[in-house]
Amino acid sequence: MRKLIVGFTIWTLVGSAAFGQASFRVGMLPGVNINKKISGDWRLNLRMEGRLDLWKGTFSSPSDPDVRYDLTDMALVTSRKVGANNSLGAGYLIRFRGDEINHRFIQQFTIVTKYDAFRLAHRISTDQTFEPGEPWEFRLRYRAAADFGLNGREVDPGEFYLKFNNEYLGSIEGKEWDLEVRLVPVLGYAVNDDNKIEFGLDYRMDSFLAGPSHSTFWVALNWFVSF
Amino acid sequence: MNRGFALLLSLLFLSGGFAFGQTKYEREYRIREDAVPGPALEFVNALKLEGKVKWYMEEGLGQKSIEAKAKHRKKRYSIEFDLSGTLQDMEVEIRRDEVDEMALKHIDATFNKDFDRYKITKIQTQYSGESAALLRLAHSGGLEEGITKRYEIIVRGRKEGSTHFYEYTFTAQGDFLHRATIVLRNADNLEF
């Protein structure tokens, strides 16, 4: 754990400080994730997420905090279990940002493996974003996520847990391409197997390949409920 | 502030209130060594396990048990007791090539009959009987009369297009005793 924290700190500092003009953004990212088993191996996932900007600027000259509502995402993904512990999914996301509306098509494959003291999930996904007047954006994503019960070998009802996500997103839009890296350490509480709340940091860094990096520090608050 | 955002935040806070009012029905948690009943502690100490012993309380529907887990000579040991510290069974994780050859033939025959395709993911030998006899077994490896030996096997099996994990129990000779489907925990928070 100590190595992870030290590594994360060094990575953040190097990523941010290597370029004098590296920019940052701080905000809140609350989301609700509703899952419904439709029939047999089919499931539906509805995700609603908002973004609230609190502060932005460059590390060398931060501006004053400026609270501003940024956007709302709504996504619907249907998935089918294709193995004992893996599933294929496809869906659509709509993004409302002021008067702009973006559309995104999503495809994903996930595999979740249970180890003695933790679970590890791999997710490979692709998406295509369409915005009127702009070229399409194509992304290829890989995410590893693990959760650990804080009192026992698995996350039981009434137990707190830690979850770590690490995701890599390659994107291309017109002739421009980029890589984004995300690190998301959160503390979760499992009310029961179908009802979990998570709170933590969602750190994202992009644009670091071709110039000053851009870092985003979201305060993430998520509710996962299934029925 | 945008109405949608306010609604999201309200939902999250409501979820918190709803969340903390629910009933707990099944759990497993670490316990300290000083909370372990004497006979259980004595048995595990007498085993002289190499690795650190971790103790757990398992609470099910009206049932509670205590479990000790440790690694010993590169094998995972799991020893279960009731609340008074009476030994229930001792499980040792083994490799496929450590299963008795004839028993393995019977076990594979059962899986071939039950599934179109399968993969064994975990094998444990389960011993039950007098604690003194199990201690001698752990030290010398000899299977005495009065000790019941079984195989507990986790298998991923595919049948008619549907794949699940199952827990099978077989006798020492590989005869089928019991099968249960393993219900995997909800992983929505890892998948989405």
Tab-separated table of C-alpha atoms in Angstrom:
chain	number	residue	atom	x	y	z
A	1	MET	CA	0.000	0.000	0.000
A	2	ARG	CA	2.808	2.421	0.946
A	3	LYS	CA	4.580	1.723	-2.367
A	4	LEU	CA	1.357	2.417	-4.245
A	5	ILE	CA	0.837	5.778	-2.520
A	6	VAL	CA	4.483	6.819	-3.031
A	7	GLY	CA	4.342	5.746	-6.689
A	8	PHE	CA	1.110	7.631	-7.247
A	9	THR	CA	2.512	10.790	-5.634
A	10	ILE	CA	5.749	10.678	-7.661
A	11	TRP	CA	3.847	9.971	-10.851
A	12	THR	CA	1.497	12.898	-10.189
A	13	LEU	CA	4.324	15.301	-9.296
A	14	VAL	CA	6.476	14.300	-12.264
A	15	GLY	CA	3.527	14.453	-14.599
A	16	SER	CA	2.484	17.842	-13.320
A	17	ALA	CA	5.750	19.552	-12.608
A	18	ALA	CA	7.752	18.439	-15.638
A	19	PHE	CA	5.988	21.091	-17.660
A	20	GLY	CA	5.773	24.576	-16.202
A	21	GLN	CA	2.507	25.217	-17.955
A	22	ALA	CA	0.848	21.966	-16.901
A	23	SER	CA	-2.801	22.682	-16.220
A	24	PHE	CA	-5.201	21.262	-13.701
A	25	ARG	CA	-8.875	21.066	-12.940
A	26	VAL	CA	-10.610	20.202	-9.671
A	27	GLY	CA	-14.242	19.227	-9.351
A	28	MET	CA	-16.922	16.836	-8.217
A	29	LEU	CA	-18.139	13.759	-10.053
A	30	PRO	CA	-21.245	12.271	-8.453
A	31	GLY	CA	-22.864	9.309	-10.198
A	32	VAL	CA	-25.662	6.809	-9.850
A	33	ASN	CA	-25.326	3.363	-11.384
A	34	ILE	CA	-28.511	1.321	-11.643
A	35	ASN	CA	-28.319	-2.311	-12.751
A	36	LYS	CA	-31.246	-4.503	-13.659
A	37	LYS	CA	-31.211	-8.151	-14.601
A	38	ILE	CA	-33.534	-8.454	-17.580
A	39	SER	CA	-33.693	-12.186	-18.165
A	40	GLY	CA	-31.297	-15.119	-18.123
A	41	ASP	CA	-27.861	-13.797	-18.971
A	42	TRP	CA	-28.972	-10.291	-20.010
A	43	ARG	CA	-28.561	-7.159	-17.888
A	44	LEU	CA	-29.180	-3.436	-18.252
A	45	ASN	CA	-26.975	-0.735	-16.762
A	46	LEU	CA	-28.135	2.863	-16.468
A	47	ARG	CA	-25.535	5.392	-15.396
A	48	MET	CA	-26.138	9.043	-14.625
A	49	GLU	CA	-23.186	11.233	-13.821
A	50	GLY	CA	-22.749	14.953	-13.289
A	51	ARG	CA	-19.641	17.130	-13.322
A	52	LEU	CA	-19.143	20.217	-11.217
A	53	ASP	CA	-16.035	22.342	-11.799
A	54	LEU	CA	-14.630	23.968	-8.683
A	55	TRP	CA	-11.216	25.237	-9.672
A	56	LYS	CA	-8.905	25.280	-12.683
A	57	GLY	CA	-5.740	26.882	-13.986
A	58	THR	CA	-2.047	26.071	-14.391
A	59	PHE	CA	0.105	24.752	-11.558
A	60	SER	CA	2.357	27.823	-11.824
A	61	SER	CA	-0.534	30.298	-11.718
A	62	PRO	CA	-3.781	28.877	-10.428
A	63	SER	CA	-6.859	31.026	-10.888
A	64	ASP	CA	-9.389	31.747	-8.166
A	65	PRO	CA	-11.894	28.959	-7.422
A	66	ASP	CA	-14.807	29.188	-9.814
A	67	VAL	CA	-17.802	26.909	-9.170
A	68	ARG	CA	-19.514	26.022	-12.416
A	69	TYR	CA	-21.756	23.181	-13.490
A	70	ASP	CA	-20.161	21.455	-16.486
A	71	LEU	CA	-22.164	18.530	-17.831
A	72	THR	CA	-24.505	15.603	-17.312
A	73	ASP	CA	-23.936	12.137	-18.774
A	74	MET	CA	-26.615	9.491	-19.155
A	75	ALA	CA	-25.588	6.063	-20.437
A	76	LEU	CA	-27.493	2.873	-21.054
A	77	VAL	CA	-25.498	-0.324	-21.583
A	78	THR	CA	-26.952	-3.754	-22.133
A	79	SER	CA	-24.680	-6.698	-21.456
A	80	ARG	CA	-24.809	-10.444	-21.850
A	81	LYS	CA	-22.926	-12.985	-19.794
A	82	VAL	CA	-20.784	-14.966	-22.242
A	83	GLY	CA	-18.941	-17.102	-19.684
A	84	ALA	CA	-18.964	-17.901	-15.984
A	85	ASN	CA	-17.276	-14.612	-15.142
A	86	ASN	CA	-17.200	-12.508	-18.295
A	87	SER	CA	-19.649	-10.437	-20.282
A	88	LEU	CA	-20.034	-8.487	-23.502
A	89	GLY	CA	-21.862	-5.184	-23.548
A	90	ALA	CA	-22.940	-2.417	-25.883
A	91	GLY	CA	-24.655	0.865	-25.240
A	92	TYR	CA	-25.205	4.527	-25.862
A	93	LEU	CA	-24.313	7.650	-23.904
A	94	ILE	CA	-25.771	11.103	-24.275
A	95	ARG	CA	-23.930	14.116	-22.864
A	96	PHE	CA	-25.588	17.442	-22.082
A	97	ARG	CA	-23.149	20.345	-21.807
A	98	GLY	CA	-24.867	23.718	-21.909
A	99	ASP	CA	-26.588	23.826	-25.294
A	100	GLU	CA	-24.324	21.132	-26.762
A	101	ILE	CA	-25.327	17.507	-27.002
A	102	ASN	CA	-22.796	14.717	-27.671
A	103	HIS	CA	-23.588	11.121	-28.589
A	104	ARG	CA	-21.367	8.155	-27.833
A	105	PHE	CA	-21.623	4.490	-28.792
A	106	ILE	CA	-19.966	2.037	-26.410
A	107	GLN	CA	-18.796	-1.588	-26.728
A	108	GLN	CA	-17.138	-3.451	-23.869
A	109	PHE	CA	-15.858	-6.817	-22.693
A	110	THR	CA	-15.291	-7.518	-19.006
A	111	ILE	CA	-13.835	-10.409	-17.081
A	112	VAL	CA	-13.906	-10.616	-13.286
A	113	THR	CA	-11.663	-13.056	-11.425
A	114	LYS	CA	-12.002	-13.911	-7.765
A	115	TYR	CA	-8.753	-14.462	-5.900
A	116	ASP	CA	-8.365	-15.515	-2.293
A	117	ALA	CA	-8.451	-12.011	-0.833
A	118	PHE	CA	-9.595	-9.729	-3.663
A	119	ARG	CA	-11.394	-9.537	-6.992
A	120	LEU	CA	-9.767	-8.287	-10.156
A	121	ALA	CA	-11.707	-7.071	-13.188
A	122	HIS	CA	-10.350	-6.351	-16.652
A	123	ARG	CA	-12.410	-4.204	-18.991
A	124	ILE	CA	-11.586	-3.590	-22.621
A	125	SER	CA	-13.848	-1.137	-24.345
A	126	THR	CA	-14.137	0.990	-27.438
A	127	ASP	CA	-16.305	4.036	-28.004
A	128	GLN	CA	-17.160	6.474	-30.757
A	129	THR	CA	-18.255	10.019	-29.960
A	130	PHE	CA	-20.218	12.210	-32.310
A	131	GLU	CA	-20.695	15.937	-31.898
A	132	PRO	CA	-22.300	18.093	-34.627
A	133	GLY	CA	-19.678	20.073	-36.550
A	134	GLU	CA	-16.738	18.085	-35.126
A	135	PRO	CA	-14.870	14.999	-36.396
A	136	TRP	CA	-15.763	11.680	-34.751
A	137	GLU	CA	-13.637	10.700	-31.784
A	138	PHE	CA	-12.603	7.049	-31.457
A	139	ARG	CA	-11.230	5.644	-28.213
A	140	LEU	CA	-9.746	2.325	-27.128
A	141	ARG	CA	-9.727	1.767	-23.381
A	142	TYR	CA	-8.300	-0.777	-20.944
A	143	ARG	CA	-9.127	-0.733	-17.260
A	144	ALA	CA	-7.992	-2.934	-14.384
A	145	ALA	CA	-10.067	-2.663	-11.211
A	146	ALA	CA	-9.666	-4.491	-7.911
A	147	ASP	CA	-11.585	-4.430	-4.646
A	148	PHE	CA	-10.482	-5.664	-1.218
A	149	GLY	CA	-12.660	-6.155	1.856
A	150	LEU	CA	-11.236	-4.280	4.840
A	151	ASN	CA	-12.228	-7.049	7.248
A	152	GLY	CA	-12.124	-10.454	5.625
A	153	ARG	CA	-11.364	-12.169	2.368
A	154	GLU	CA	-14.316	-10.766	0.457
A	155	VAL	CA	-16.605	-7.785	0.591
A	156	ASP	CA	-19.535	-8.754	2.814
A	157	PRO	CA	-22.726	-6.844	3.594
A	158	GLY	CA	-22.031	-4.116	6.125
A	159	GLU	CA	-18.330	-4.023	5.296
A	160	PHE	CA	-16.066	-1.236	4.057
A	161	TYR	CA	-13.754	-1.950	1.165
A	162	LEU	CA	-11.044	-0.334	-0.941
A	163	LYS	CA	-11.231	-0.204	-4.700
A	164	PHE	CA	-8.512	0.806	-7.152
A	165	ASN	CA	-9.023	1.499	-10.845
A	166	ASN	CA	-6.252	2.093	-13.323
A	167	GLU	CA	-7.333	2.901	-16.850
A	168	TYR	CA	-5.553	3.784	-20.107
A	169	LEU	CA	-7.470	5.529	-22.891
A	170	GLY	CA	-6.069	6.014	-26.354
A	171	SER	CA	-8.056	8.401	-28.525
A	172	ILE	CA	-8.004	9.794	-32.032
A	173	GLU	CA	-10.050	12.735	-33.285
A	174	GLY	CA	-9.397	13.890	-36.839
A	175	LYS	CA	-5.604	13.868	-37.062
A	176	GLU	CA	-5.033	14.393	-33.342
A	177	TRP	CA	-4.416	11.550	-30.984
A	178	ASP	CA	-3.870	11.398	-27.241
A	179	LEU	CA	-3.408	9.074	-24.287
A	180	GLU	CA	-5.186	9.535	-20.989
A	181	VAL	CA	-4.306	7.705	-17.773
A	182	ARG	CA	-6.682	7.411	-14.851
A	183	LEU	CA	-6.065	6.355	-11.260
A	184	VAL	CA	-9.086	5.997	-9.040
A	185	PRO	CA	-8.628	4.992	-5.395
A	186	VAL	CA	-11.950	4.921	-3.524
A	187	LEU	CA	-13.347	3.801	-0.205
A	188	GLY	CA	-16.561	1.829	-0.537
A	189	TYR	CA	-19.281	0.588	1.766
A	190	ALA	CA	-21.345	-2.476	0.867
A	191	VAL	CA	-24.813	-2.225	2.368
A	192	ASN	CA	-25.454	-5.584	0.813
A	193	ASP	CA	-24.317	-7.346	-2.341
A	194	ASP	CA	-26.593	-5.183	-4.506
A	195	ASN	CA	-26.115	-1.817	-2.891
A	196	LYS	CA	-22.747	-0.099	-2.623
A	197	ILE	CA	-21.537	3.454	-2.089
A	198	GLU	CA	-18.063	4.664	-3.060
A	199	PHE	CA	-16.206	7.851	-2.264
A	200	GLY	CA	-12.717	8.852	-3.322
A	201	LEU	CA	-10.437	10.447	-5.874
A	202	ASP	CA	-10.707	10.135	-9.631
A	203	TYR	CA	-7.383	11.399	-10.983
A	204	ARG	CA	-6.926	11.795	-14.749
A	205	MET	CA	-3.951	12.974	-16.748
A	206	ASP	CA	-3.874	13.575	-20.503
A	207	SER	CA	-2.049	15.596	-23.175
A	208	PHE	CA	1.303	14.641	-21.631
A	209	LEU	CA	2.688	13.025	-24.804
A	210	ALA	CA	2.820	16.137	-26.927
A	211	GLY	CA	3.206	19.000	-24.464
A	212	PRO	CA	2.164	20.326	-21.068
A	213	SER	CA	0.034	17.765	-19.295
A	214	HIS	CA	-3.484	18.352	-18.100
A	215	SER	CA	-4.482	16.881	-14.735
A	216	THR	CA	-7.996	16.530	-13.386
A	217	PHE	CA	-8.769	15.790	-9.755
A	218	TRP	CA	-12.368	14.730	-9.349
A	219	VAL	CA	-13.968	13.997	-6.006
A	220	ALA	CA	-15.924	10.889	-6.932
A	221	LEU	CA	-19.115	9.796	-5.189
A	222	ASN	CA	-20.911	6.812	-6.649
A	223	TRP	CA	-23.915	4.725	-5.787
A	224	PHE	CA	-24.222	1.249	-7.327
A	225	VAL	CA	-27.585	-0.411	-6.943
A	226	SER	CA	-28.923	-3.610	-8.537
A	227	PHE	CA	-32.357	-5.137	-8.491
B	1	MET	CA	-26.555	24.949	-9.544
B	2	ASN	CA	-27.932	22.862	-12.351
B	3	ARG	CA	-31.107	20.966	-11.418
B	4	GLY	CA	-29.791	17.640	-12.747
B	5	PHE	CA	-26.695	17.897	-10.578
B	6	ALA	CA	-28.765	18.754	-7.501
B	7	LEU	CA	-30.989	15.748	-8.214
B	8	LEU	CA	-27.948	13.468	-8.497
B	9	LEU	CA	-26.548	14.694	-5.193
B	10	SER	CA	-29.950	14.252	-3.491
B	11	LEU	CA	-30.168	10.698	-4.830
B	12	LEU	CA	-26.718	9.922	-3.474
B	13	PHE	CA	-27.520	11.253	-0.022
B	14	LEU	CA	-30.834	9.384	-0.031
B	15	SER	CA	-28.982	6.217	-1.011
B	16	GLY	CA	-26.771	6.693	2.044
B	17	GLY	CA	-29.763	6.873	4.385
B	18	PHE	CA	-31.411	3.907	2.719
B	19	ALA	CA	-28.140	2.051	2.676
B	20	PHE	CA	-27.347	2.170	6.353
B	21	GLY	CA	-30.804	0.959	7.372
B	22	GLN	CA	-30.569	-2.463	5.723
B	23	THR	CA	-30.316	-5.867	7.384
B	24	LYS	CA	-27.093	-7.849	7.305
B	25	TYR	CA	-27.616	-11.489	6.516
B	26	GLU	CA	-24.297	-13.163	5.750
B	27	ARG	CA	-20.712	-12.229	6.425
B	28	GLU	CA	-17.219	-13.361	7.199
B	29	TYR	CA	-14.698	-11.292	9.114
B	30	ARG	CA	-11.282	-11.445	10.718
B	31	ILE	CA	-11.101	-12.141	14.434
B	32	ARG	CA	-8.185	-11.777	16.814
B	33	GLU	CA	-6.397	-14.823	18.128
B	34	ASP	CA	-7.506	-14.054	21.689
B	35	ALA	CA	-11.154	-14.438	20.589
B	36	VAL	CA	-10.541	-18.010	19.403
B	37	PRO	CA	-11.783	-20.856	21.657
B	38	GLY	CA	-8.986	-22.728	23.475
B	39	PRO	CA	-9.372	-26.160	21.783
B	40	ALA	CA	-9.232	-24.586	18.317
B	41	LEU	CA	-6.112	-22.588	19.180
B	42	GLU	CA	-4.444	-25.649	20.739
B	43	PHE	CA	-5.137	-27.757	17.651
B	44	VAL	CA	-3.753	-25.168	15.249
B	45	ASN	CA	-0.686	-24.517	17.423
B	46	ALA	CA	-0.022	-28.269	17.548
B	47	LEU	CA	-0.050	-28.377	13.728
B	48	LYS	CA	3.056	-26.121	13.788
B	49	LEU	CA	2.079	-24.392	10.571
B	50	GLU	CA	4.863	-22.444	8.855
B	51	GLY	CA	2.854	-19.425	7.701
B	52	LYS	CA	0.964	-16.814	9.682
B	53	VAL	CA	-2.419	-18.105	10.843
B	54	LYS	CA	-5.413	-15.873	10.079
B	55	TRP	CA	-8.652	-16.430	11.987
B	56	TYR	CA	-12.116	-15.738	10.614
B	57	MET	CA	-15.662	-15.868	11.939
B	58	GLU	CA	-18.205	-17.017	9.384
B	59	GLU	CA	-21.838	-16.102	9.960
B	60	GLY	CA	-24.529	-17.670	7.823
B	61	LEU	CA	-28.264	-18.096	8.254
B	62	GLY	CA	-28.404	-19.157	11.895
B	63	GLN	CA	-24.959	-20.748	11.701
B	64	LYS	CA	-21.574	-19.603	12.900
B	65	SER	CA	-18.187	-21.195	12.585
B	66	ILE	CA	-14.545	-20.294	13.105
B	67	GLU	CA	-11.940	-20.841	10.452
B	68	ALA	CA	-8.150	-20.783	10.557
B	69	LYS	CA	-6.249	-20.206	7.340
B	70	ALA	CA	-2.524	-20.524	6.757
B	71	LYS	CA	0.109	-21.640	4.291
B	72	HIS	CA	2.222	-24.634	5.209
B	73	ARG	CA	4.881	-26.209	2.991
B	74	LYS	CA	3.551	-24.192	0.025
B	75	LYS	CA	0.011	-25.514	0.542
B	76	ARG	CA	-3.031	-23.602	1.733
B	77	TYR	CA	-4.635	-25.027	4.882
B	78	SER	CA	-8.142	-24.214	6.011
B	79	ILE	CA	-9.344	-25.611	9.338
B	80	GLU	CA	-12.926	-25.212	10.483
B	81	PHE	CA	-14.249	-25.341	14.062
B	82	ASP	CA	-17.593	-24.806	15.728
B	83	LEU	CA	-17.985	-22.013	18.282
B	84	SER	CA	-16.818	-24.228	21.149
B	85	GLY	CA	-13.593	-24.944	19.258
B	86	THR	CA	-14.471	-28.513	18.223
B	87	LEU	CA	-12.784	-29.453	14.970
B	88	GLN	CA	-15.156	-29.839	12.011
B	89	ASP	CA	-12.733	-30.524	9.180
B	90	MET	CA	-9.326	-29.695	7.764
B	91	GLU	CA	-8.890	-28.803	4.084
B	92	VAL	CA	-5.629	-28.779	2.172
B	93	GLU	CA	-5.356	-27.354	-1.331
B	94	ILE	CA	-3.658	-29.758	-3.731
B	95	ARG	CA	-2.743	-30.024	-7.405
B	96	ARG	CA	-4.565	-32.205	-9.904
B	97	ASP	CA	-1.619	-34.625	-10.119
B	98	GLU	CA	-1.852	-35.196	-6.357
B	99	VAL	CA	-5.341	-36.687	-6.608
B	100	ASP	CA	-5.451	-40.485	-6.454
B	101	GLU	CA	-5.279	-41.763	-10.040
B	102	MET	CA	-8.354	-44.013	-9.883
B	103	ALA	CA	-10.358	-41.333	-8.063
B	104	LEU	CA	-9.400	-38.789	-10.735
B	105	LYS	CA	-10.708	-41.088	-13.475
B	106	HIS	CA	-14.092	-41.281	-11.731
B	107	ILE	CA	-14.116	-37.524	-11.113
B	108	ASP	CA	-13.312	-36.730	-14.758
B	109	ALA	CA	-16.029	-39.181	-15.835
B	110	THR	CA	-18.559	-37.282	-13.698
B	111	PHE	CA	-17.520	-33.944	-15.186
B	112	ASN	CA	-17.599	-35.343	-18.728
B	113	LYS	CA	-21.137	-36.545	-18.083
B	114	ASP	CA	-22.289	-33.237	-16.537
B	115	PHE	CA	-20.642	-30.750	-18.923
B	116	ASP	CA	-19.832	-30.144	-22.573
B	117	ARG	CA	-16.618	-28.429	-21.460
B	118	TYR	CA	-15.056	-27.920	-18.038
B	119	LYS	CA	-12.005	-26.669	-16.215
B	120	ILE	CA	-11.047	-27.548	-12.653
B	121	THR	CA	-10.010	-24.355	-10.857
B	122	LYS	CA	-9.384	-25.596	-7.306
B	123	ILE	CA	-8.980	-28.949	-5.556
B	124	GLN	CA	-8.983	-29.436	-1.810
B	125	THR	CA	-8.611	-32.618	0.178
B	126	GLN	CA	-11.001	-32.514	3.099
B	127	TYR	CA	-10.225	-34.552	6.211
B	128	SER	CA	-12.582	-35.050	9.131
B	129	GLY	CA	-12.366	-37.218	12.240
B	130	GLU	CA	-10.766	-37.209	15.685
B	131	SER	CA	-8.492	-34.228	16.169
B	132	ALA	CA	-5.656	-36.410	17.522
B	133	ALA	CA	-5.788	-38.574	14.376
B	134	LEU	CA	-5.800	-35.474	12.152
B	135	LEU	CA	-2.768	-34.129	13.988
B	136	ARG	CA	-0.893	-37.367	13.347
B	137	LEU	CA	-1.992	-37.162	9.696
B	138	ALA	CA	-0.661	-33.618	9.383
B	139	HIS	CA	2.709	-34.596	10.869
B	140	SER	CA	3.259	-38.012	9.306
B	141	GLY	CA	0.931	-37.970	6.288
B	142	GLY	CA	-0.557	-41.369	7.190
B	143	LEU	CA	-4.302	-41.829	6.723
B	144	GLU	CA	-5.591	-43.738	9.751
B	145	GLU	CA	-8.856	-45.570	10.154
B	146	GLY	CA	-11.500	-43.184	11.472
B	147	ILE	CA	-10.399	-40.315	9.246
B	148	THR	CA	-12.774	-39.516	6.410
B	149	LYS	CA	-11.103	-38.187	3.308
B	150	ARG	CA	-13.007	-36.363	0.587
B	151	TYR	CA	-12.240	-34.188	-2.396
B	152	GLU	CA	-13.846	-30.767	-2.708
B	153	ILE	CA	-13.467	-29.439	-6.239
B	154	ILE	CA	-14.360	-26.091	-7.800
B	155	VAL	CA	-15.017	-26.459	-11.503
B	156	ARG	CA	-16.064	-24.090	-14.266
B	157	GLY	CA	-18.477	-26.053	-16.420
B	158	ARG	CA	-20.291	-25.271	-19.661
B	159	LYS	CA	-23.519	-27.042	-20.507
B	160	GLU	CA	-25.935	-26.146	-23.292
B	161	GLY	CA	-24.348	-22.724	-23.808
B	162	SER	CA	-24.405	-21.690	-20.169
B	163	THR	CA	-21.272	-21.530	-18.000
B	164	HIS	CA	-21.179	-21.532	-14.202
B	165	PHE	CA	-18.862	-22.342	-11.319
B	166	TYR	CA	-19.768	-25.403	-9.235
B	167	GLU	CA	-18.519	-26.968	-6.034
B	168	TYR	CA	-18.408	-30.766	-6.132
B	169	THR	CA	-17.714	-33.167	-3.294
B	170	PHE	CA	-16.384	-36.670	-3.996
B	171	THR	CA	-15.343	-39.575	-1.790
B	172	ALA	CA	-11.679	-40.581	-1.601
B	173	GLN	CA	-12.468	-43.116	-4.335
B	174	GLY	CA	-13.897	-40.412	-6.602
B	175	ASP	CA	-17.564	-41.278	-6.134
B	176	PHE	CA	-19.904	-38.312	-6.474
B	177	LEU	CA	-21.453	-37.052	-3.228
B	178	HIS	CA	-22.746	-33.527	-3.701
B	179	ARG	CA	-22.855	-30.593	-6.097
B	180	ALA	CA	-23.753	-26.938	-5.550
B	181	THR	CA	-23.808	-24.017	-7.973
B	182	ILE	CA	-21.593	-21.169	-6.825
B	183	VAL	CA	-23.341	-17.811	-6.887
B	184	LEU	CA	-20.749	-15.160	-7.696
B	185	ARG	CA	-20.932	-11.896	-5.835
B	186	ASN	CA	-22.267	-8.859	-7.614
B	187	ALA	CA	-19.421	-7.175	-9.505
B	188	ASP	CA	-21.295	-4.236	-11.042
B	189	ASN	CA	-19.002	-1.795	-9.258
B	190	LEU	CA	-16.009	-3.392	-11.004
B	191	GLU	CA	-17.585	-3.827	-14.428
B	192	PHE	CA	-19.213	-0.407	-14.968
